[in-house]
Structures are given as C-alpha cells and as structure tokens.
CSV table of C-alpha atoms and ligand atoms in Angstrom, one decimal:
chain,number,residue,atom,x,y,z
A,16,MET,CA,135.7,39.8,144.6
A,17,LYS,CA,137.5,41.5,141.9
A,18,ILE,CA,135.0,40.5,139.3
A,19,LEU,CA,132.2,41.7,141.6
A,20,ASN,CA,133.8,45.1,142.0
A,21,TYR,CA,134.3,45.2,138.3
A,22,LEU,CA,130.6,44.4,137.7
A,23,ALA,CA,129.5,47.0,140.3
A,24,GLY,CA,131.7,49.6,138.7
A,25,LEU,CA,130.3,48.8,135.3
A,26,ALA,CA,126.7,49.0,136.5
A,27,PHE,CA,127.5,52.4,138.1
A,28,ILE,CA,129.0,53.7,134.8
A,29,ILE,CA,125.9,52.5,132.8
A,30,LEU,CA,123.6,54.1,135.3
A,31,ILE,CA,125.4,57.5,135.1
A,32,ALA,CA,125.4,57.3,131.3
A,33,ALA,CA,121.7,56.5,131.2
A,34,CYS,CA,121.0,59.5,133.5
A,35,GLY,CA,123.1,61.7,131.3
A,36,ASN,CA,121.2,60.7,128.3
A,37,LYS,CA,117.8,61.2,129.9
A,38,LYS,CA,115.6,63.5,127.9
A,39,ASN,CA,114.6,66.6,129.7
A,40,THR,CA,110.9,65.7,129.3
A,41,ASN,CA,108.1,67.4,131.2
A,42,GLN,CA,107.4,65.7,134.5
A,43,ASP,CA,103.6,65.9,133.9
A,44,SER,CA,103.5,64.2,130.5
A,45,GLY,CA,104.4,60.8,129.3
A,46,PHE,CA,105.7,62.2,126.0
A,47,SER,CA,106.9,65.6,125.1
A,48,ALA,CA,108.7,66.9,122.1
A,49,SER,CA,111.6,68.1,124.1
A,50,SER,CA,115.3,67.5,124.7
A,51,ASN,CA,117.3,70.4,125.8
A,52,ARG,CA,114.9,73.3,125.6
A,53,THR,CA,115.3,76.6,127.4
A,54,PRO,CA,113.5,77.0,130.7
A,55,GLU,CA,111.3,79.7,129.3
A,56,THR,CA,110.2,77.3,126.5
A,57,GLU,CA,109.4,74.5,129.0
A,58,SER,CA,107.5,77.0,131.2
A,59,LEU,CA,105.5,78.2,128.2
A,60,LEU,CA,104.5,74.6,127.4
A,61,SER,CA,103.4,73.8,131.0
A,62,ASN,CA,101.5,77.2,131.2
A,63,LEU,CA,99.8,76.5,127.8
A,64,LYS,CA,98.4,73.3,129.3
A,65,LYS,CA,96.6,75.4,131.9
A,66,ILE,CA,95.6,78.5,130.1
A,67,ALA,CA,92.4,77.2,128.6
A,68,SER,CA,90.8,77.2,132.0
A,69,LYS,CA,91.3,81.0,132.0
A,70,GLY,CA,90.1,81.7,128.5
A,71,ILE,CA,90.9,81.5,124.8
A,72,MET,CA,93.8,83.6,123.7
A,73,PHE,CA,93.2,85.6,120.5
A,74,GLY,CA,95.8,85.6,117.8
A,75,HIS,CA,96.4,87.5,114.5
A,76,GLN,CA,98.9,86.9,111.7
A,77,ASP,CA,101.4,89.7,111.0
A,78,ASP,CA,99.4,91.9,113.4
A,79,PRO,CA,102.0,94.7,114.0
A,80,LEU,CA,103.6,94.7,110.6
A,81,TYR,CA,100.8,96.1,108.5
A,82,GLY,CA,97.0,96.3,108.2
A,83,VAL,CA,94.3,97.5,106.0
A,84,THR,CA,95.7,100.6,104.2
A,85,TRP,CA,98.8,101.0,106.3
A,86,GLU,CA,102.3,99.5,106.8
A,87,GLY,CA,105.1,99.8,109.4
A,88,ASP,CA,103.5,102.5,111.6
A,89,SER,CA,105.1,102.3,115.0
A,90,ASP,CA,103.0,100.5,117.7
A,91,ARG,CA,100.1,100.2,115.3
A,92,SER,CA,97.8,97.1,115.0
A,93,ASP,CA,94.3,96.9,113.4
A,94,VAL,CA,93.2,94.8,116.4
A,95,LYS,CA,94.6,97.4,118.9
A,96,SER,CA,92.9,100.2,116.9
A,97,VAL,CA,89.6,98.5,117.5
A,98,VAL,CA,89.8,97.2,121.1
A,99,GLY,CA,92.8,99.0,122.7
A,100,ASP,CA,94.9,95.9,123.2
A,101,TYR,CA,97.2,93.7,121.1
A,102,PRO,CA,96.4,90.1,120.4
A,103,ALA,CA,97.7,87.6,122.9
A,104,VAL,CA,99.3,85.6,120.1
A,105,MET,CA,101.0,87.0,117.0
A,106,GLY,CA,101.8,84.9,114.0
A,107,PHE,CA,104.6,85.5,111.5
A,108,ASP,CA,105.9,83.7,108.5
A,109,ILE,CA,109.5,83.2,107.5
A,110,GLY,CA,108.9,82.1,103.9
A,111,ARG,CA,111.8,83.2,101.6
A,112,ILE,CA,114.4,83.2,104.5
A,113,GLU,CA,115.6,79.9,102.9
A,114,LEU,CA,116.7,81.9,99.9
A,115,GLY,CA,118.8,84.2,101.9
A,116,SER,CA,116.3,87.0,101.1
A,117,LYS,CA,116.2,90.2,103.1
A,118,LYS,CA,112.4,90.2,102.9
A,119,SER,CA,109.7,87.6,103.6
A,120,LEU,CA,107.3,86.3,101.0
A,121,ASP,CA,104.9,88.9,102.1
A,122,ASN,CA,107.5,91.6,101.5
A,123,VAL,CA,108.5,92.4,105.1
A,124,ASP,CA,112.1,92.9,106.2
A,125,PHE,CA,113.2,90.0,108.4
A,126,ASN,CA,114.9,92.5,110.8
A,127,ILE,CA,111.5,94.1,111.3
A,128,ILE,CA,109.8,90.7,111.9
A,129,ARG,CA,112.5,89.9,114.5
A,130,GLN,CA,112.0,93.2,116.2
A,131,GLU,CA,108.2,92.7,116.4
A,132,ILE,CA,108.8,89.2,117.8
A,133,ILE,CA,111.0,90.8,120.5
A,134,ASN,CA,108.3,93.4,121.2
A,135,GLN,CA,105.6,90.8,121.5
A,136,PHE,CA,107.7,88.7,123.9
A,137,ASN,CA,108.4,91.8,126.0
A,138,ARG,CA,104.7,92.5,126.4
A,139,GLY,CA,104.3,88.9,127.7
A,140,GLY,CA,102.6,87.7,124.5
A,141,ILE,CA,103.1,84.6,122.4
A,142,ILE,CA,104.7,84.1,119.0
A,143,THR,CA,103.9,81.5,116.5
A,144,ILE,CA,105.8,81.0,113.2
A,145,SER,CA,104.9,79.2,110.0
A,146,TRP,CA,107.2,78.7,107.0
A,147,HIS,CA,105.9,78.9,103.4
A,148,MET,CA,109.2,77.5,102.2
A,149,TYR,CA,110.0,77.6,98.5
A,150,ASN,CA,110.3,74.5,96.4
A,151,THR,CA,113.9,73.2,96.5
A,152,LEU,CA,113.4,71.2,93.3
A,153,THR,CA,111.9,73.8,91.0
A,154,GLY,CA,112.8,77.1,92.6
A,155,GLY,CA,109.1,77.9,92.6
A,156,ASP,CA,107.1,78.8,95.7
A,157,SER,CA,105.3,76.6,98.3
A,158,TRP,CA,102.3,76.3,96.0
A,159,ASP,CA,104.4,75.0,93.1
A,160,ILE,CA,103.1,71.4,92.9
A,161,GLU,CA,103.4,70.7,89.2
A,162,THR,CA,106.6,68.7,89.5
A,163,LYS,CA,106.2,65.8,91.8
A,164,GLY,CA,108.9,64.3,94.0
A,165,VAL,CA,110.1,67.4,95.8
A,166,VAL,CA,110.1,65.7,99.2
A,167,THR,CA,111.8,62.6,97.8
A,168,SER,CA,114.5,64.9,96.5
A,169,ILE,CA,115.3,66.6,99.8
A,170,LEU,CA,115.3,63.6,102.1
A,171,PRO,CA,118.7,61.9,102.8
A,172,ASN,CA,119.9,60.3,99.5
A,173,GLY,CA,117.8,62.7,97.5
A,174,GLU,CA,119.6,64.9,94.9
A,175,ASN,CA,118.7,68.1,96.8
A,176,HIS,CA,119.3,67.0,100.3
A,177,ASN,CA,122.4,69.1,100.9
A,178,LYS,CA,120.7,72.1,99.3
A,179,PHE,CA,117.7,71.6,101.5
A,180,LEU,CA,119.9,71.5,104.6
A,181,THR,CA,121.3,74.9,103.7
A,182,TRP,CA,117.8,76.2,103.4
A,183,LEU,CA,116.9,74.7,106.8
A,184,LYS,CA,120.0,76.4,108.2
A,185,GLN,CA,118.7,79.8,107.3
A,186,GLY,CA,115.6,79.1,109.4
A,187,ALA,CA,117.6,77.7,112.3
A,188,ASP,CA,119.8,80.8,112.3
A,189,PHE,CA,116.7,83.0,112.5
A,190,PHE,CA,115.2,81.1,115.4
A,191,ASN,CA,118.6,81.3,117.2
A,192,SER,CA,118.6,85.0,116.6
A,193,LEU,CA,115.4,85.7,118.5
A,194,VAL,CA,117.1,87.0,121.6
A,195,THR,CA,116.1,89.8,123.9
A,196,GLU,CA,118.5,92.5,125.1
A,197,ASP,CA,119.2,90.6,128.3
A,198,GLY,CA,120.1,87.5,126.3
A,199,THR,CA,116.8,85.5,126.8
A,200,LYS,CA,116.0,83.3,123.8
A,201,ILE,CA,112.4,83.8,122.8
A,202,PRO,CA,110.1,80.7,122.7
A,203,VAL,CA,108.1,80.2,119.5
A,204,LEU,CA,105.3,77.9,118.6
A,205,PHE,CA,106.7,76.6,115.3
A,206,ARG,CA,104.2,75.1,112.8
A,207,PRO,CA,106.3,73.4,110.2
A,208,TRP,CA,104.8,71.7,107.1
A,209,HIS,CA,101.3,72.9,107.8
A,210,GLU,CA,98.0,72.0,106.1
A,211,HIS,CA,99.6,68.8,104.8
A,212,THR,CA,96.2,67.0,104.8
A,213,GLY,CA,95.4,69.1,101.7
A,214,SER,CA,97.6,69.0,98.5
A,215,TRP,CA,98.2,72.7,97.7
A,216,PHE,CA,101.8,72.8,99.1
A,217,TRP,CA,104.6,70.7,97.8
A,218,TRP,CA,104.7,68.8,101.2
A,219,GLY,CA,100.9,68.1,100.9
A,220,LYS,CA,99.1,64.8,100.9
A,221,ASP,CA,99.2,64.0,97.2
A,222,ASN,CA,102.8,65.2,96.8
A,223,CYS,CA,104.6,62.8,99.2
A,224,THR,CA,104.0,59.5,100.9
A,225,ILE,CA,103.0,59.2,104.6
A,226,GLU,CA,106.5,58.0,105.4
A,227,GLU,CA,108.1,60.8,103.5
A,228,TYR,CA,106.1,63.4,105.3
A,229,LYS,CA,107.0,61.9,108.7
A,230,GLU,CA,110.7,61.8,107.7
A,231,LEU,CA,110.6,65.4,106.6
A,232,TRP,CA,109.2,66.4,110.0
A,233,LEU,CA,111.9,64.3,111.9
A,234,LEU,CA,114.6,65.6,109.7
A,235,THR,CA,113.6,69.2,110.4
A,236,TYR,CA,113.3,68.5,114.2
A,237,ASN,CA,116.7,66.7,114.4
A,238,TYR,CA,118.5,69.2,112.2
A,239,PHE,CA,117.2,72.1,114.3
A,240,GLU,CA,118.3,70.3,117.5
A,241,GLU,CA,121.8,69.8,116.0
A,242,GLN,CA,121.9,73.6,115.2
A,243,GLY,CA,121.2,74.4,118.8
A,244,VAL,CA,117.6,75.6,118.3
A,245,ASP,CA,116.2,75.1,121.8
A,246,ASN,CA,113.3,77.6,121.8
A,247,LEU,CA,110.6,75.9,119.8
A,248,LEU,CA,107.4,74.1,120.7
A,249,TYR,CA,106.3,72.0,117.7
A,250,THR,CA,102.8,72.6,116.5
A,251,TYR,CA,101.0,70.1,114.3
A,252,SER,CA,98.6,72.0,112.0
A,253,PRO,CA,96.7,69.9,109.5
A,254,ASP,CA,93.9,71.5,107.5
A,255,SER,CA,90.3,70.6,108.2
A,256,HIS,CA,90.0,67.5,106.1
A,257,GLY,CA,88.2,65.6,108.8
A,258,PRO,CA,88.8,64.2,112.2
A,259,GLY,CA,90.1,60.8,113.2
A,260,GLU,CA,92.3,58.9,110.8
A,261,ILE,CA,92.9,61.8,108.4
A,262,TYR,CA,94.1,64.1,111.1
A,263,LEU,CA,96.5,61.5,112.5
A,264,GLU,CA,97.5,59.7,109.3
A,265,ARG,CA,100.8,61.7,109.0
A,266,TYR,CA,101.3,62.5,112.7
A,267,PRO,CA,105.0,62.3,113.3
A,268,GLY,CA,104.6,61.0,116.9
A,269,ASP,CA,104.0,62.4,120.4
A,270,GLU,CA,107.8,62.8,121.0
A,271,TYR,CA,108.0,65.3,118.1
A,272,VAL,CA,104.8,67.3,118.7
A,273,ASP,CA,103.9,69.7,121.5
A,274,LEU,CA,100.5,71.2,120.4
A,275,LEU,CA,97.7,69.8,118.4
A,276,GLY,CA,96.5,72.5,116.0
A,277,LEU,CA,93.9,72.9,113.3
A,278,ASP,CA,93.8,75.2,110.3
A,279,ILE,CA,90.2,75.8,109.2
A,280,TYR,CA,88.5,78.6,107.2
A,281,HIS,CA,85.0,79.8,106.9
A,282,ARG,CA,84.4,80.1,103.2
A,283,GLY,CA,81.4,81.4,101.2
A,284,ASP,CA,80.0,83.4,104.1
A,285,GLU,CA,76.3,82.7,104.7
A,286,GLU,CA,76.2,79.4,102.8
A,287,GLY,CA,79.4,78.3,104.6
A,288,ILE,CA,78.2,78.8,108.1
A,289,GLU,CA,76.9,75.4,108.7
A,290,ILE,CA,79.9,73.6,107.2
A,291,TYR,CA,82.3,75.8,109.1
A,292,GLN,CA,80.6,75.4,112.5
A,293,ASN,CA,80.0,71.7,112.1
A,294,THR,CA,83.5,70.9,110.9
A,295,LEU,CA,85.0,73.0,113.7
A,296,ASP,CA,82.8,71.4,116.2
A,297,THR,CA,83.6,67.8,115.1
A,298,ILE,CA,87.3,68.3,114.8
A,299,LEU,CA,87.6,70.2,118.1
A,300,SER,CA,85.7,67.5,119.9
A,301,PHE,CA,88.2,64.9,118.4
A,302,LEU,CA,91.2,67.2,119.4
A,303,THR,CA,89.9,67.6,122.9
A,304,GLU,CA,89.9,63.8,123.3
A,305,GLU,CA,93.3,63.4,121.7
A,306,GLY,CA,94.8,66.3,123.6
A,307,GLU,CA,93.7,64.8,126.9
A,308,LYS,CA,95.0,61.4,126.0
A,309,ARG,CA,98.4,62.8,124.9
A,310,ASN,CA,98.6,65.6,127.4
A,311,LYS,CA,98.9,68.2,124.7
A,312,PRO,CA,97.3,71.6,124.4
A,313,ILE,CA,95.0,72.2,121.4
A,314,ALA,CA,94.6,75.3,119.3
A,315,VAL,CA,92.9,76.7,116.2
A,316,THR,CA,96.2,77.7,114.5
A,317,GLU,CA,94.6,79.5,111.5
A,318,THR,CA,91.1,80.5,110.9
A,319,GLY,CA,88.8,83.3,109.7
A,320,LEU,CA,86.2,84.6,107.3
A,321,GLU,CA,87.8,86.7,104.6
A,322,ALA,CA,86.6,90.4,104.8
A,323,ILE,CA,84.2,89.4,107.7
A,324,PRO,CA,80.9,90.3,105.9
A,325,ILE,CA,78.9,88.8,108.8
A,326,ALA,CA,78.5,91.5,111.5
A,327,ASN,CA,78.1,89.2,114.5
A,328,TRP,CA,80.7,86.6,113.3
A,329,TRP,CA,82.8,86.8,116.4
A,330,THR,CA,80.3,86.3,119.2
A,331,GLU,CA,77.6,84.4,117.5
A,332,LEU,CA,79.6,82.1,115.2
A,333,LEU,CA,83.1,81.7,116.4
A,334,LEU,CA,83.0,82.0,120.1
A,335,PRO,CA,80.0,79.7,120.8
A,336,THR,CA,81.8,76.8,119.1
A,337,LEU,CA,85.2,77.4,120.5
A,338,GLU,CA,84.0,77.9,124.1
A,339,LYS,CA,82.8,74.3,124.3
A,340,TYR,CA,86.4,73.0,124.1
A,341,PRO,CA,89.7,73.7,126.0
A,342,VAL,CA,91.1,75.7,123.1
A,343,THR,CA,94.4,77.4,124.0
A,344,TYR,CA,94.3,80.0,121.2
A,345,VAL,CA,92.6,80.9,118.0
A,346,LEU,CA,94.5,82.8,115.3
A,347,VAL,CA,93.0,84.7,112.4
A,348,TRP,CA,94.9,85.3,109.2
A,349,ARG,CA,96.6,88.5,108.1
A,350,ASN,CA,95.1,91.9,107.2
A,351,ALA,CA,96.9,92.3,103.8
A,352,ARG,CA,97.7,95.9,102.8
A,353,GLU,CA,98.4,94.8,99.2
A,354,ARG,CA,95.3,92.7,98.4
A,355,PRO,CA,92.0,94.4,98.8
A,356,ASN,CA,89.5,92.5,100.9
A,357,HIS,CA,92.1,90.0,102.1
A,358,TYR,CA,91.8,90.6,105.8
A,359,TYR,CA,90.5,88.5,108.7
A,360,ALA,CA,90.5,90.9,111.7
A,361,PRO,CA,88.4,94.0,111.8
A,362,TYR,CA,89.8,97.6,111.6
A,363,PRO,CA,87.9,100.7,112.9
A,364,GLY,CA,84.6,101.1,111.1
A,365,GLN,CA,84.7,97.6,109.6
A,366,LYS,CA,81.3,95.8,109.6
A,367,SER,CA,82.2,93.4,112.4
A,368,ALA,CA,84.2,95.9,114.6
A,369,ASP,CA,81.4,96.4,117.2
A,370,ASP,CA,81.0,92.7,117.6
A,371,PHE,CA,84.7,92.2,117.9
A,372,VAL,CA,84.6,94.7,120.9
A,373,LYS,CA,82.0,92.4,122.5
A,374,PHE,CA,84.3,89.4,121.7
A,375,PHE,CA,87.2,91.3,123.4
A,376,ASN,CA,85.0,92.2,126.4
A,377,SER,CA,83.9,88.6,126.9
A,378,PRO,CA,85.5,87.0,130.0
A,379,LYS,CA,86.1,84.0,127.8
A,380,THR,CA,88.7,85.7,125.6
A,381,LEU,CA,92.3,86.7,126.4
A,382,PHE,CA,94.3,89.5,124.8
A,383,VAL,CA,97.9,90.4,125.7
A,384,LYS,CA,97.1,92.4,128.8
A,385,ASP,CA,95.0,89.6,130.2
A,386,LEU,CA,97.9,87.1,130.2
A,387,PRO,CA,99.6,85.8,133.3
A,388,ASN,CA,103.3,85.3,133.1
A,389,LEU,CA,103.6,82.4,130.7
A,390,TYR,CA,107.4,82.2,130.7
A,391,LYS,CA,107.9,81.4,134.3
B,5,BMA,C1,98.1,83.2,102.2
B,5,BMA,C2,97.8,84.5,101.6
B,5,BMA,C3,99.0,84.9,100.8
B,5,BMA,C4,100.3,84.9,101.6
B,5,BMA,C5,100.5,83.6,102.4
B,5,BMA,C6,101.6,83.6,103.3
B,5,BMA,O1,97.1,82.6,102.9
B,5,BMA,O2,97.6,85.4,102.7
B,5,BMA,O3,98.8,86.2,100.3
B,5,BMA,O4,101.4,85.2,100.9
B,5,BMA,O5,99.3,83.3,103.0
B,5,BMA,O6,101.5,84.6,104.3
C-alpha cells in the first residue's frame, strides 16, 4: 500500500509540474511563438489571424516622426495630410539603441519614438519595429559586411558574445519601457534580423551559416524572454529572393515565429512592374499556403516604389496583387526628410496622391480609424 501511495503521490507531483511548465500557447494553433506574453499581445495575435477578412491594413515607416520637408510637427503625418487618417500600422527602427545612443540611426530621439508608439497604441493602431543593429565586431553599421564572422563572434563562445548581450539588453529595456500611462505594456510586431535572404547586412545569407542564423534568432528570443520582454510578436521578414526553399531555408521554427512577412521593393519603375508584380504574386501565393498550414498571419512587412513616379501605383499595381491573398498588412518605407526623393508614401500634391485617396477609399484597405479593437 505504502509503495502505491508513494507512486500515486509521485504521479501527482509530476502532473502538477508538467501543468506548471505548460507553455501559454494559443488554443487555436498547434504552434505559437509564445510563453508568458501579456494578454494584449495574445489578443493582438488572435485578432491578426482574422483581420484579413475585413481588409488589408496600411502601414508606413516612421510616419509621425517626419516627412517630406518637415520634422517633428505635432500630430503631423504625410499619410494623414493626404487622406485624413493615420496608417493602421506604424513602423519604427531602433538601430543605434545598442550603442546607448540618445538618437536612432535615422537621427530621431528614442524618447520621441517611444511617445509616438504610445500615441499609435492609444489610437488603436499597430506598431512594428525593426532593428538595424550595428556591427559588434567592427563597430560599423548593419551594412558593414567587409569583415566576415560577425555572427560567429557574437554567439555563445564567440569573443564578442558578452558585448552582444549588453547590446541586446538595450533593446530589451526599450521594449520593456513601452508602457501606457495606465501601465499597459504595448504589443509590438518585432522583425529581428530581417532581409537575411540577401547579403547586405552582417546577418545576411553569405555572412553566416544557416545554423548560425537560427542560433542568432533563438538567442535573441530566449534572451528577451529572460529579460521579461513579454510584449512581442516575432515576425519573420526575408527579402524577395524567391518562394519555397529560399524563404524557409533559415526559418527558426514555428515555435519562434508568429507572422510570416516579406520585404519586397518595386525597383526601376516602368521596367520593374512585371518583376515586382510577378514576384509579389508568387511569394504571396506561397505564403498563403504556408500561413494556412502553420496557422500564422502573413504580411508585406516592407515594400514601395521610391518617389512613386507611377500615378496609379496604389490601385492599379499594388492593390490588385495584394487583394488576391489574405494579407494582414502592407507597410511602405519611410518618407525621409534628409534624402531628396527617398519617400514611399505620397504627400499633398505628390504625383500619386489622388490615387492614394482612391486606395484609402477602397473597402479593401484599413487605416487606423477602420480598426476594430485589436487588443481585446
Ligand atoms: C534604409 C534607408 C536608410 C535608413 C535605413 C533604416 O532603407 O531608408 O536611409 O537609414 O533604411 O531606416
């Protein structure tokens, strides 16, 4: 009897321990990159899985920070100046935070970025963040790829591992500091180590092995978890190097990814139309299938045609391709105030502005006022 009681007790303890360890995964998905995320973050993920049936959310990088010929004007946004509403999604970049710098790589104070993130959350919008992190080995920027072995040097056992952790810590502290006045932590779609299917960043394809890339992703994920960062949805954002094997070659695994993204640009305006549309079409068709299989929302995490010289680009080129697929959001890159012609959203009077109004009026697109509550 005693031994039976002992065994029953042991079984009970094991059962309790197993329940305690259970990952707080979403009920509706087999796999989800989650552990102890905030309720708002979990709600955002489940709402993102449904939003494509209502429309495609429009996003713009650095939208409220600056635009063509202006910077830091209160409540201003080039998108809002054209259509009267803010983008549903706003993208920001935290490059240079790792250096303890007060300003980002695009020269914006991190306190201003934080405030605009809070403002966007308060309007019910979505925030996504990329990180053009500097090169730990050389001290150069993300594009400094001359010296090989950067990733090797920052992984465990690498000579710069500890230094790299102090850099990651700066990012973790920033994510943990995204809190509203009433203490709610703001969910973010985080896009670490993006466009890695190309080789222009030190974490890119020719600059580290497949295994090293995956290790880098996991290291980031686990380290952030240790630091109590519980407000991120991890977004995988390869560049448009092709569907299938290339897209998935360095995929860290369903447990570490929440959204399947794609960065793809329309280059060379008229001549580039066909390549852009065909590639977008092919990869979105692939992502639709993968997204369904893995129960993950899909998104065009960066796109655009620099200086938008094609007047009907929005409704005749972009939208007809996107609307064939369950795309959650499409984000166009920044409207730089310091680089002439480096802009991807229209401003009043810009050649494609009227067409952008049509794009805005389409029942298929969503701007911030069109959004249901995504955080409940
Ligand atoms: C690039 C350009 C750069 C910028 C970087 C990070 O695509 O816009 O000017 O510094 O993104 O935002």
